[in-house]
C-alpha cells in the first residue's frame, strides 16, 4: 500500500490539483506598490512642486534651489514634464508668462561659454528685436553671429551682447549636470551664477547628483548659494506611462496596464535609473510584434515574461560596462530555481542545515544566479531564456528567427503552469465554501458527465472522485450515486479512458492528504499500475532502439535508474551484434552504462536473467578462434569482465 501522507510538495502540483487557487496573473506574486507608498511619493512630489512655485513667485530672492538625485533618477524627466510646464504657466506683470530655460553645464569650459549659452538665444527672440536696441546693430549682430560662429568668436559675441539692453529677470534658468562641470572652473561658475542671482535677481534651479560632486570647497559654497535641496525619488510607474504616450496603441496599452508591476520589478532590482528603464521599454517595443505573433494563448502571459527578461537583461547589462557574469543568465531554468528554493526552505526548519549553508563558500557564479533569482524570478515561473534578446541588448543585433523560436518554446513551456479547464473544475470542487450553489451543481454534473464520457486525463480521476465523495459526505452537493456506484464509475473510466503516455511525478498529483479514503486509495493504486506499465513500455521501446542502434548516439545515462527489466525485449545475441558493429569509441559508453546501472542491487536483480544470458553469449563469442585480436575484441573482453563482476556481486 502506498503512503500518501508524506509525499513531497511542489507549488505546481498544489495548483494542478486545485488545493490552492491559481492567481489570475502570475506576476501579481511579485507584488504591487501599496497605497501608502503611492501616497508618500505623491506627497514628496507635491512638496517639491510647491517649493519651486513659491520660489518663482517670491520677490527679490537671493538664493537658488537644487533638484538632487542619482544619475538616471528622472531629474531631467521631472524638469521637462512637470517643472517647466508648471513654471511657464505662471504670469507676472501685464499677464506675461515666465520663460523656463534649461542649460547643460556639461562641456562648459569658461565663463564666456556660459554667457553665450545664456544670452545667445536672445538674438533670435523677435520680442527682443522689437526694442530700441536695433540702432545698436541688432541686425548686424545677427548677421555676425551666423558668420563668425559662437565657439571661435565667443569674446567678440560676449562683448557685443554686453551692451545690449537684454532683460533676463523673468526667465527661470535651470542649470543641469552640475556634477559633470569641469572641476577646474566649478567655483568660478558657481560664483557667476551667484552674481546673476544677487545682481539681477533671476531665479536659478540647479540639477545635480550631489553624491558625485567632490570638488574641494563645493559643499561650503553650495551651502551659501542653495537654500532648498529637493531630493528626487523617481515615480517609475508614472514615467513608464508617460514614456509610451504616442507609441502604437496596442503596445502602449500593454505597458500602461503593467506600469505598476514594471515599477515594482525595478524596485526589487534596486534600480532607479530612468535611462535603463526607457532603454528596456524601447527594446520591448522593437520585439513586441514578434512576441505577439509567436506567443500562443494570451493568458499564458508570455508577453509579460519576455518583458521581465528584457528588464532583467537591461538592468544587469547596464550596471557596468562589461559584466562578465551576464551570460550566466542563460543557465537559468525552472528546475534550478526549484532546487535552490527547496534547499533554502529546508534550512528554515533545520538549523544545522542553515548553519552549513552559512559556512558554505559558494562559487561566485552560484551566488550571482541566486541573486538573479531573488531579484527577478523568486515568485515567478521560468519559461526559458533568450540568447537572441540578450545579444540584442548587448550589441544592437537582433536575430529575429532565433527570437521567434525562443518565444514559441516559452509558450509551450508556459502551458505547464497555467490551469486547463479540467484543473479549474478541480479547483471549484476543492473550494466548496466559496463557490456559488448553482456553480457547484454545474461543476458536479460536469465531472460526472466527463467521467462517463472518459474525457479527463487518467491521473485526474482519483482526485475528482475524492472531491465528489467529500462534497457528498459534507452535504455540499449530491452526485446521484452511492459511494460504491461512484467508485465503479470512476474505476471503469480509469481502465478504459485513452492513455496519453506516462505521467512523471504522479505522487505529486495525489498529495491532498486530508480526508483520504480507501476508495480513493484503490483508484490511485490502479492509476499507478497502469502508469508504471506505460512507463515500462515507453522506456523499454526507447532503450531497445538505443541499444540496437548504438551508433545513433542516444544518451544511455537516461536509462541508468529505470526500476524495471530494460532488457526484456532484447536478446543477448542482438545486443552483442549491435555492440560488435558499433564504433569502438561508442563501446566504452556501453560498459560504462553497465557499471553505473549495476551499482544498484535492485537494478541487478531486475536484469539478472539478461546478465546471465549475455555473459554466456560473450564467452562463446570470445572462444571462437575466428575472432582475432583487435581493439574491438579488447572492448568485448572488458564488457565480459564487467558482467562477471555483476554476476559475482
XYZ file of C-alpha atoms in Angstrom:
649
model
C 0.000 0.000 0.000
C 1.375 3.389 -0.923
C 1.599 6.070 1.726
C 0.064 9.381 0.632
C 0.663 11.484 3.738
C 4.367 12.185 3.362
C 4.845 12.953 -0.303
C 6.985 15.919 -1.381
C 5.005 19.060 -2.145
C 5.605 21.420 -5.055
C 3.700 24.604 -5.937
C 2.967 23.203 -9.355
C 1.157 20.189 -8.004
C -0.665 22.203 -5.373
C -2.067 24.276 -8.198
C -2.799 21.472 -10.655
C -4.702 19.516 -8.063
C -6.758 22.508 -7.036
C -5.568 22.501 -3.430
C -4.763 26.159 -3.733
C -6.179 28.713 -6.099
C -4.139 29.868 -9.030
C -3.581 33.625 -9.192
C -5.235 35.374 -12.091
C -1.898 36.801 -13.149
C 1.313 35.111 -12.113
C 3.165 38.359 -11.969
C 0.999 39.731 -9.228
C 3.070 37.471 -6.997
C 5.885 39.942 -7.422
C 3.738 42.484 -5.600
C 2.385 45.908 -6.391
C 3.099 49.215 -4.750
C 0.947 49.759 -1.714
C -1.402 52.712 -1.471
C 0.747 54.017 1.368
C 3.852 54.010 -0.869
C 1.994 55.809 -3.637
C 0.591 58.405 -1.221
C 4.053 59.056 0.245
C 5.530 59.586 -3.202
C 2.736 61.938 -4.199
C 3.279 63.893 -1.001
C 7.002 64.248 -1.782
C 6.385 65.386 -5.370
C 3.712 67.864 -4.277
C 6.185 69.275 -1.775
C 8.835 69.747 -4.496
C 6.284 71.403 -6.783
C 5.261 73.817 -4.011
C 8.876 74.701 -3.237
C 9.501 75.608 -6.902
C 6.254 77.582 -7.289
C 6.819 79.619 -4.117
C 10.421 80.273 -5.149
C 9.496 81.573 -8.629
C 6.666 83.771 -7.301
C 8.744 85.220 -4.427
C 10.129 88.764 -4.788
C 13.851 89.568 -4.891
C 15.217 86.171 -3.929
C 18.967 85.988 -3.330
C 19.374 82.207 -3.437
C 18.988 79.197 -5.710
C 17.207 75.894 -5.195
C 18.520 72.474 -6.183
C 16.945 69.295 -7.568
C 19.169 66.437 -6.440
C 19.113 62.769 -7.349
C 21.192 59.862 -8.577
C 22.198 59.581 -12.217
C 19.225 58.385 -14.218
C 16.765 59.013 -11.371
C 14.490 61.145 -13.546
C 15.605 64.696 -12.680
C 15.591 65.856 -16.295
C 12.345 63.978 -16.861
C 10.781 65.856 -13.947
C 12.017 69.196 -15.277
C 10.738 68.566 -18.801
C 7.333 67.094 -17.917
C 6.455 68.816 -14.635
C 8.610 71.736 -13.512
C 8.990 73.591 -16.836
C 5.266 73.500 -17.809
C 4.347 74.453 -14.220
C 6.693 77.478 -14.248
C 5.648 78.677 -17.696
C 2.001 78.611 -16.617
C 2.790 81.376 -14.085
C 2.337 85.025 -15.059
C 3.815 88.352 -13.886
C 3.064 91.999 -14.835
C 0.843 92.602 -17.879
C -0.164 88.927 -17.747
C 3.096 87.815 -19.364
C 4.337 84.298 -18.748
C 7.630 83.228 -17.263
C 10.102 81.502 -19.567
C 11.946 78.438 -18.261
C 15.357 77.823 -19.858
C 17.477 74.722 -19.304
C 21.244 74.891 -19.858
C 23.595 71.947 -19.515
C 26.883 72.698 -17.766
C 28.486 69.632 -19.315
C 31.153 70.796 -21.771
C 31.305 74.363 -20.428
C 34.979 75.353 -20.250
C 34.806 79.039 -19.295
C 32.517 81.781 -18.035
C 32.333 83.104 -21.618
C 30.969 79.723 -22.701
C 28.246 80.039 -20.088
C 27.421 83.628 -21.070
C 26.974 82.568 -24.690
C 24.578 79.797 -23.588
C 22.582 82.314 -21.535
C 22.434 85.274 -23.933
C 22.762 83.891 -27.467
C 19.114 82.729 -27.652
C 18.054 86.392 -27.360
C 19.485 87.079 -30.828
C 16.671 85.102 -32.357
C 13.965 86.393 -29.996
C 11.556 88.513 -32.019
C 10.277 90.257 -28.888
C 13.774 91.482 -28.142
C 14.318 92.707 -31.702
C 11.275 94.949 -31.409
C 13.060 97.048 -28.781
C 15.087 100.160 -29.491
C 18.416 98.437 -29.487
C 18.258 97.845 -33.242
C 20.168 101.106 -33.743
C 22.995 99.456 -31.898
C 23.291 96.946 -34.656
C 20.831 94.185 -33.807
C 20.535 93.062 -37.418
C 24.254 93.331 -37.891
C 24.807 91.244 -34.748
C 22.516 88.537 -36.029
C 24.491 88.531 -39.254
C 27.798 88.384 -37.381
C 26.599 85.558 -35.156
C 25.775 83.438 -38.190
C 29.081 84.172 -39.896
C 31.650 84.011 -37.149
C 30.400 81.037 -35.152
C 29.927 81.063 -31.423
C 32.800 78.808 -30.377
C 35.616 80.532 -32.185
C 34.491 84.066 -31.519
C 32.944 83.945 -28.060
C 34.729 87.016 -26.753
C 33.533 89.148 -29.684
C 29.996 87.940 -29.243
C 30.064 88.323 -25.434
C 31.421 91.881 -25.811
C 28.658 92.835 -28.222
C 25.929 91.214 -26.076
C 27.155 93.066 -23.011
C 25.992 96.403 -24.437
C 22.545 95.142 -25.384
C 19.592 96.012 -23.111
C 18.596 92.386 -22.550
C 16.283 91.710 -19.614
C 16.606 88.180 -18.225
C 14.795 88.848 -14.964
C 11.654 86.882 -15.796
C 13.461 83.904 -17.100
C 13.943 80.922 -14.804
C 17.275 79.317 -15.540
C 17.808 75.642 -14.906
C 21.491 74.671 -14.892
C 21.761 70.910 -15.366
C 24.670 68.439 -14.997
C 26.409 70.421 -12.263
C 28.411 67.368 -11.168
C 29.705 66.966 -14.771
C 31.081 70.513 -14.935
C 34.843 70.872 -15.371
C 36.138 70.781 -11.757
C 38.742 73.454 -12.567
C 36.077 76.072 -13.215
C 33.425 74.800 -10.764
C 33.883 77.592 -8.242
C 34.078 80.304 -10.938
C 30.799 79.136 -12.493
C 29.063 78.985 -9.123
C 30.363 82.490 -8.409
C 28.992 83.790 -11.725
C 25.613 82.132 -11.105
C 25.570 83.729 -7.652
C 26.204 87.159 -9.215
C 23.253 86.642 -11.570
C 21.063 85.876 -8.571
C 22.216 88.760 -6.401
C 22.615 91.457 -9.077
C 19.839 90.604 -11.483
C 17.513 88.761 -9.035
C 16.949 85.962 -11.502
C 15.621 82.571 -10.469
C 18.058 79.658 -10.665
C 17.336 75.969 -10.296
C 20.351 73.665 -10.188
C 20.095 69.999 -11.163
C 22.818 67.780 -9.778
C 23.841 64.420 -8.455
C 25.306 65.729 -5.245
C 26.775 62.368 -4.298
C 29.173 62.607 -7.247
C 30.441 66.141 -6.575
C 33.706 66.017 -4.673
C 35.272 69.329 -5.800
C 37.114 70.994 -2.874
C 35.046 73.862 -1.468
C 31.876 72.793 -3.284
C 29.934 71.803 -0.165
C 30.669 75.117 1.563
C 29.742 77.216 -1.478
C 26.598 75.202 -2.087
C 25.518 75.924 1.476
C 25.863 79.641 0.736
C 24.186 79.549 -2.701
C 21.385 76.968 -2.290
C 18.575 77.395 0.231
C 16.479 74.309 -0.506
C 17.545 70.940 -1.908
C 14.729 68.780 -3.300
C 15.568 65.077 -3.478
C 14.066 63.309 -6.491
C 12.892 59.752 -5.983
C 11.510 58.689 -9.337
C 7.874 57.641 -9.737
C 8.698 54.868 -12.152
C 5.117 53.874 -12.884
C 4.318 57.460 -13.918
C 7.447 57.640 -16.035
C 6.523 54.334 -17.684
C 3.062 55.584 -18.624
C 4.384 58.913 -19.863
C 7.190 57.380 -21.908
C 4.840 55.272 -24.055
C 2.460 58.104 -24.923
C 2.219 58.436 -28.680
C 3.543 54.940 -29.401
C 1.487 52.232 -31.126
C -1.729 51.749 -29.182
C -1.539 48.004 -28.566
C 1.997 48.309 -27.215
C 1.208 51.462 -25.238
C -1.869 49.860 -23.646
C 0.133 46.762 -22.719
C 2.845 48.803 -20.989
C 0.382 51.110 -19.204
C -1.562 48.110 -17.894
C 1.650 46.726 -16.389
C 3.172 50.029 -15.256
C 2.876 49.306 -11.522
C 4.358 45.847 -11.964
C 7.225 47.279 -14.054
C 7.906 49.812 -11.318
C 7.998 47.034 -8.744
C 10.475 44.979 -10.802
C 12.834 47.961 -10.850
C 12.299 48.468 -7.133
C 13.088 44.804 -6.400
C 16.224 45.128 -8.523
C 17.167 48.315 -6.620
C 17.449 50.182 -9.907
C 16.241 53.789 -10.102
C 17.952 54.528 -13.383
C 15.352 56.002 -15.714
C 17.631 55.741 -18.732
C 17.834 51.999 -18.226
C 14.058 51.879 -17.857
C 13.470 53.776 -21.106
C 16.080 51.619 -22.830
C 14.272 48.419 -21.808
C 10.924 49.823 -22.994
C 12.458 50.744 -26.361
C 13.830 47.219 -26.726
C 10.443 45.749 -25.831
C 8.697 47.944 -28.390
C 11.005 46.658 -31.130
C 10.359 42.973 -30.377
C 6.687 43.309 -29.373
C 5.264 42.336 -32.816
C 7.446 39.194 -32.833
C 6.149 38.201 -29.395
C 2.542 38.820 -30.413
C 2.904 36.588 -33.443
C 4.573 33.656 -31.635
C 3.346 33.641 -28.033
C 0.386 31.278 -28.386
C -2.517 31.854 -25.999
C -2.524 35.300 -24.438
C -3.462 34.036 -20.987
C -0.116 32.310 -20.717
C 1.452 35.716 -20.087
C 4.355 35.132 -22.452
C 4.424 38.861 -23.236
C 4.838 39.695 -19.564
C 7.544 37.085 -19.221
C 9.558 38.433 -22.164
C 9.133 41.926 -20.704
C 10.547 40.609 -17.420
C 13.529 39.135 -19.284
C 14.012 42.420 -21.145
C 14.067 44.405 -17.909
C 16.347 41.935 -16.140
C 18.799 41.700 -19.049
C 18.818 45.500 -19.431
C 19.383 46.218 -15.737
C 22.157 43.662 -15.347
C 23.863 44.559 -18.642
C 23.921 48.279 -17.878
C 25.066 48.061 -14.274
C 28.607 48.223 -15.551
C 30.213 48.478 -18.954
C 31.433 44.890 -19.027
C 29.609 42.386 -16.836
C 31.334 39.003 -17.364
C 28.576 37.213 -15.403
C 25.669 38.352 -17.564
C 25.887 35.253 -19.768
C 25.110 33.137 -16.698
C 21.530 34.272 -17.227
C 21.337 31.721 -19.996
C 21.831 28.912 -17.442
C 18.661 29.734 -15.538
C 15.874 27.171 -15.551
C 12.779 26.390 -13.516
C 14.331 23.190 -12.195
C 17.387 25.105 -10.977
C 15.221 27.655 -9.180
C 13.058 24.905 -7.644
C 16.145 23.079 -6.388
C 17.583 26.182 -4.759
C 14.238 27.229 -3.269
C 13.610 23.739 -1.882
C 17.022 23.655 -0.235
C 16.518 27.097 1.293
C 13.058 26.153 2.569
C 14.528 23.145 4.322
C 17.079 25.380 6.022
C 14.280 27.344 7.671
C 13.263 24.355 9.790
C 16.677 22.673 10.028
C 19.074 24.855 11.979
C 22.036 22.587 11.296
C 21.403 22.821 7.592
C 21.135 26.564 7.885
C 24.493 26.725 9.627
C 26.044 24.592 6.945
C 24.709 26.984 4.318
C 26.182 29.934 6.184
C 29.573 28.280 6.294
C 29.495 27.057 2.734
C 31.774 29.012 0.432
C 29.599 29.242 -2.654
C 31.238 29.837 -6.046
C 30.773 33.364 -7.369
C 28.700 32.142 -10.311
C 26.334 30.345 -7.923
C 25.999 33.463 -5.788
C 25.238 35.573 -8.839
C 22.486 33.236 -10.049
C 20.940 33.197 -6.586
C 20.943 36.983 -6.588
C 19.284 36.960 -10.025
C 16.653 34.531 -8.738
C 15.919 36.745 -5.747
C 15.752 39.966 -7.763
C 13.603 38.813 -10.661
C 12.333 35.220 -10.530
C 11.776 34.221 -6.910
C 7.994 34.150 -7.252
C 7.747 33.655 -10.996
C 7.883 30.554 -13.128
C 10.718 30.434 -15.637
C 9.589 29.692 -19.154
C 13.093 29.773 -20.590
C 15.825 32.190 -21.582
C 16.513 34.206 -24.722
C 20.007 34.276 -26.155
C 18.854 36.471 -29.041
C 17.308 39.057 -26.712
C 20.412 39.246 -24.535
C 22.577 39.653 -27.633
C 20.269 42.385 -28.944
C 20.505 44.303 -25.672
C 24.299 43.952 -25.597
C 25.150 44.565 -29.251
C 22.095 46.002 -31.017
C 21.984 42.978 -33.350
C 18.681 41.081 -33.383
C 18.348 37.533 -34.733
C 14.608 37.551 -35.427
C 14.485 33.882 -36.437
C 16.074 32.783 -33.180
C 13.780 35.067 -31.162
C 10.683 33.610 -32.845
C 11.779 30.081 -31.918
C 12.571 31.120 -28.342
C 9.193 32.799 -27.847
C 7.378 29.757 -29.291
C 9.278 27.479 -26.895
C 8.384 29.771 -23.992
C 4.720 29.484 -24.937
C 4.980 25.684 -24.897
C 6.692 25.732 -21.503
C 4.151 28.197 -20.092
C 1.336 25.750 -20.691
C 2.649 23.636 -17.799
C 1.990 26.402 -15.294
C -1.492 27.501 -16.257
C -4.720 25.803 -15.390
C -6.602 23.890 -18.015
C -10.388 23.790 -17.941
C -10.133 20.430 -16.183
C -7.887 21.888 -13.479
C -10.247 24.847 -12.974
C -13.077 22.356 -12.493
C -10.959 20.556 -9.904
C -10.397 23.841 -8.082
C -14.125 24.550 -7.868
C -14.766 21.197 -6.242
C -11.975 21.818 -3.748
C -13.057 25.357 -2.795
C -16.626 24.424 -1.910
C -17.110 27.133 0.720
C -16.577 29.906 -1.832
C -18.438 28.551 -4.847
C -21.993 29.642 -5.665
C -24.709 26.956 -5.311
C -25.596 26.854 -8.999
C -21.938 26.898 -9.967
C -21.220 23.973 -7.651
C -24.197 21.984 -9.003
C -22.931 22.507 -12.562
C -19.378 21.516 -11.577
C -20.602 18.220 -10.100
C -22.669 17.485 -13.215
C -19.691 18.316 -15.474
C -17.444 15.882 -13.582
C -19.996 13.053 -13.678
C -20.701 13.514 -17.376
C -16.991 13.959 -18.176
C -16.227 10.718 -16.345
C -18.935 8.829 -18.228
C -17.502 10.128 -21.490
C -13.939 9.374 -20.266
C -12.693 12.778 -21.416
C -10.412 13.568 -18.457
C -6.723 12.622 -18.157
C -6.391 9.267 -16.404
C -4.441 10.680 -13.467
C -7.279 13.107 -12.563
C -9.985 10.526 -11.853
C -8.965 9.626 -8.261
C -8.893 13.307 -7.278
C -12.215 14.023 -8.933
C -13.688 11.035 -7.100
C -12.319 12.136 -3.726
C -13.742 15.627 -4.135
C -17.183 14.322 -5.091
C -17.104 11.878 -2.178
C -16.139 14.652 0.224
C -18.836 17.035 -1.100
C -21.456 14.348 -0.689
C -20.331 13.434 2.843
C -20.242 17.107 3.957
C -23.576 17.972 2.400
C -22.304 20.402 -0.213
C -23.737 18.518 -3.180
C -25.371 15.340 -4.464
C -23.928 13.147 -7.203
C -26.911 10.829 -7.638
C -24.679 7.834 -6.868
C -23.819 5.847 -3.783
C -20.112 5.689 -2.941
C -19.701 2.120 -4.329
C -21.529 3.126 -7.516
C -19.396 6.220 -7.833
C -16.197 4.204 -7.360
C -17.305 1.708 -10.018
C -17.974 4.544 -12.469
C -14.530 6.069 -11.919
C -12.729 2.700 -11.998
C -14.263 1.975 -15.404
C -13.100 5.382 -16.656
C -9.536 4.739 -15.435
C -9.370 1.359 -17.143
C -10.961 2.362 -20.435
C -10.011 6.019 -20.955
C -7.461 6.969 -23.649
C -3.892 6.608 -22.411
C -1.729 9.540 -23.488
C 1.591 8.384 -22.138
C 3.456 8.012 -18.882
C 2.898 10.745 -16.259
C 6.001 11.961 -14.410
C 5.796 12.752 -10.688
C 2.447 11.075 -10.192
C 2.983 11.225 -6.429
C 2.646 14.979 -6.508
C -0.806 14.789 -8.067
C -2.092 12.748 -5.111
C -0.746 14.815 -2.274
C -4.064 16.240 -0.943
C -3.847 14.053 2.120
C -6.798 15.458 4.078
C -9.658 13.030 4.061
C -8.013 10.264 2.024
C -10.403 7.314 1.783
C -9.938 3.635 0.989
C -11.900 4.117 -2.238
C -9.567 6.898 -3.306
C -6.526 4.768 -2.480
C -7.876 1.876 -4.567
C -8.412 4.162 -7.557
C -4.978 5.740 -7.157
C -3.325 2.306 -6.980
C -5.000 1.398 -10.251
C -3.646 4.550 -11.882
C -0.169 3.764 -10.540
C -0.256 0.265 -12.017
C -1.348 1.459 -15.455
C 1.087 4.349 -15.351
C 4.001 2.072 -14.477
C 3.095 -0.231 -17.343
C 3.153 2.727 -19.738
C 6.472 3.851 -18.333
C 7.992 0.421 -18.783
C 6.677 0.212 -22.310
C 7.817 3.691 -23.313
C 11.251 3.423 -21.747
C 11.642 -0.160 -22.894
C 10.958 0.805 -26.501
C 13.325 3.765 -26.240
C 16.066 1.646 -24.676
C 15.681 -1.091 -27.266
C 16.039 1.488 -30.026
C 19.144 2.966 -28.352
C 20.857 -0.419 -27.852
C 20.135 -1.853 -31.287
C 21.325 1.342 -32.969
C 24.261 2.323 -30.767
C 25.945 4.450 -33.393
C 22.888 6.760 -33.404
C 24.391 8.221 -30.250
C 21.431 8.112 -27.836
C 22.386 9.133 -24.296
C 22.348 5.911 -22.277
C 22.527 7.758 -18.969
C 18.775 8.378 -19.085
C 18.245 4.616 -18.541
C 20.569 4.152 -15.536
C 17.914 4.172 -12.862
C 14.880 2.635 -14.522
C 13.400 0.230 -11.932
C 12.385 -2.422 -14.491
C 13.960 -5.106 -16.638
C 15.005 -2.835 -19.509
C 16.371 -5.815 -21.478
C 13.075 -7.695 -21.589
C 12.630 -7.038 -25.326
C 16.301 -7.531 -26.297
C 18.039 -10.869 -26.817
C 21.662 -11.366 -25.802
C 22.581 -12.146 -29.406
C 21.014 -8.920 -30.741
C 22.764 -6.956 -28.025
C 26.158 -8.497 -28.854
C 25.695 -7.975 -32.603
C 24.943 -4.293 -32.029
C 27.875 -3.922 -29.633
C 30.368 -5.513 -32.027
C 29.199 -3.484 -35.021
C 29.232 -0.039 -33.340
C 32.236 2.262 -33.389
C 34.893 1.382 -30.816
C 34.631 4.774 -29.121
C 30.947 4.055 -28.549
C 31.671 0.687 -26.911
C 33.097 2.454 -23.871
C 29.719 4.181 -23.334
C 28.042 0.768 -23.176
C 30.134 -0.879 -20.470
C 30.298 2.412 -18.550
C 26.479 2.356 -18.611
C 26.529 -1.221 -17.294
C 28.894 -0.301 -14.468
C 26.779 2.655 -13.335
C 23.431 0.863 -13.585
C 24.530 -2.123 -11.597
C 25.914 -0.141 -8.715
C 22.321 -0.536 -7.526
C 21.392 -4.027 -6.285
C 17.740 -3.738 -7.321
C 18.767 -2.935 -10.908
C 20.992 -6.054 -10.939
C 18.019 -8.052 -9.707
C 15.755 -6.664 -12.457
C 18.263 -7.530 -15.194
C 19.794 -10.667 -13.678
C 18.395 -13.063 -16.302
C 19.729 -10.946 -19.147
C 23.145 -10.509 -17.471
C 23.453 -14.270 -17.176
C 22.417 -14.867 -20.796
C 24.727 -12.171 -22.148
C 27.664 -13.495 -20.102
C 27.274 -16.931 -21.695
C 26.933 -15.403 -25.161
C 30.080 -13.319 -24.659
C 32.071 -16.388 -23.538
C 31.003 -18.273 -26.646
C 31.914 -15.377 -28.910
C 35.383 -14.849 -27.402
C 36.075 -18.605 -27.529
C 35.666 -18.560 -31.290
C 39.133 -18.852 -32.864
C 37.985 -16.789 -35.802
C 37.733 -13.725 -33.544
C 41.215 -12.276 -33.926
C 42.997 -9.848 -31.576
C 41.791 -6.304 -32.200
C 40.560 -3.182 -30.342
C 37.010 -4.491 -30.811
C 37.884 -7.817 -29.175
C 39.522 -5.948 -26.255
C 36.304 -3.986 -25.737
C 34.354 -7.257 -25.697
C 36.751 -8.684 -23.118
C 36.272 -5.615 -20.937
C 32.484 -5.888 -21.213
C 32.692 -9.550 -20.176
C 34.771 -8.534 -17.165
C 32.069 -6.033 -16.153
C 29.395 -8.715 -16.496
C 31.403 -11.216 -14.420
C 31.741 -8.625 -11.680
C 27.999 -8.136 -11.641
C 27.195 -11.855 -11.513
C 29.526 -12.304 -8.554
C 28.467 -9.131 -6.766
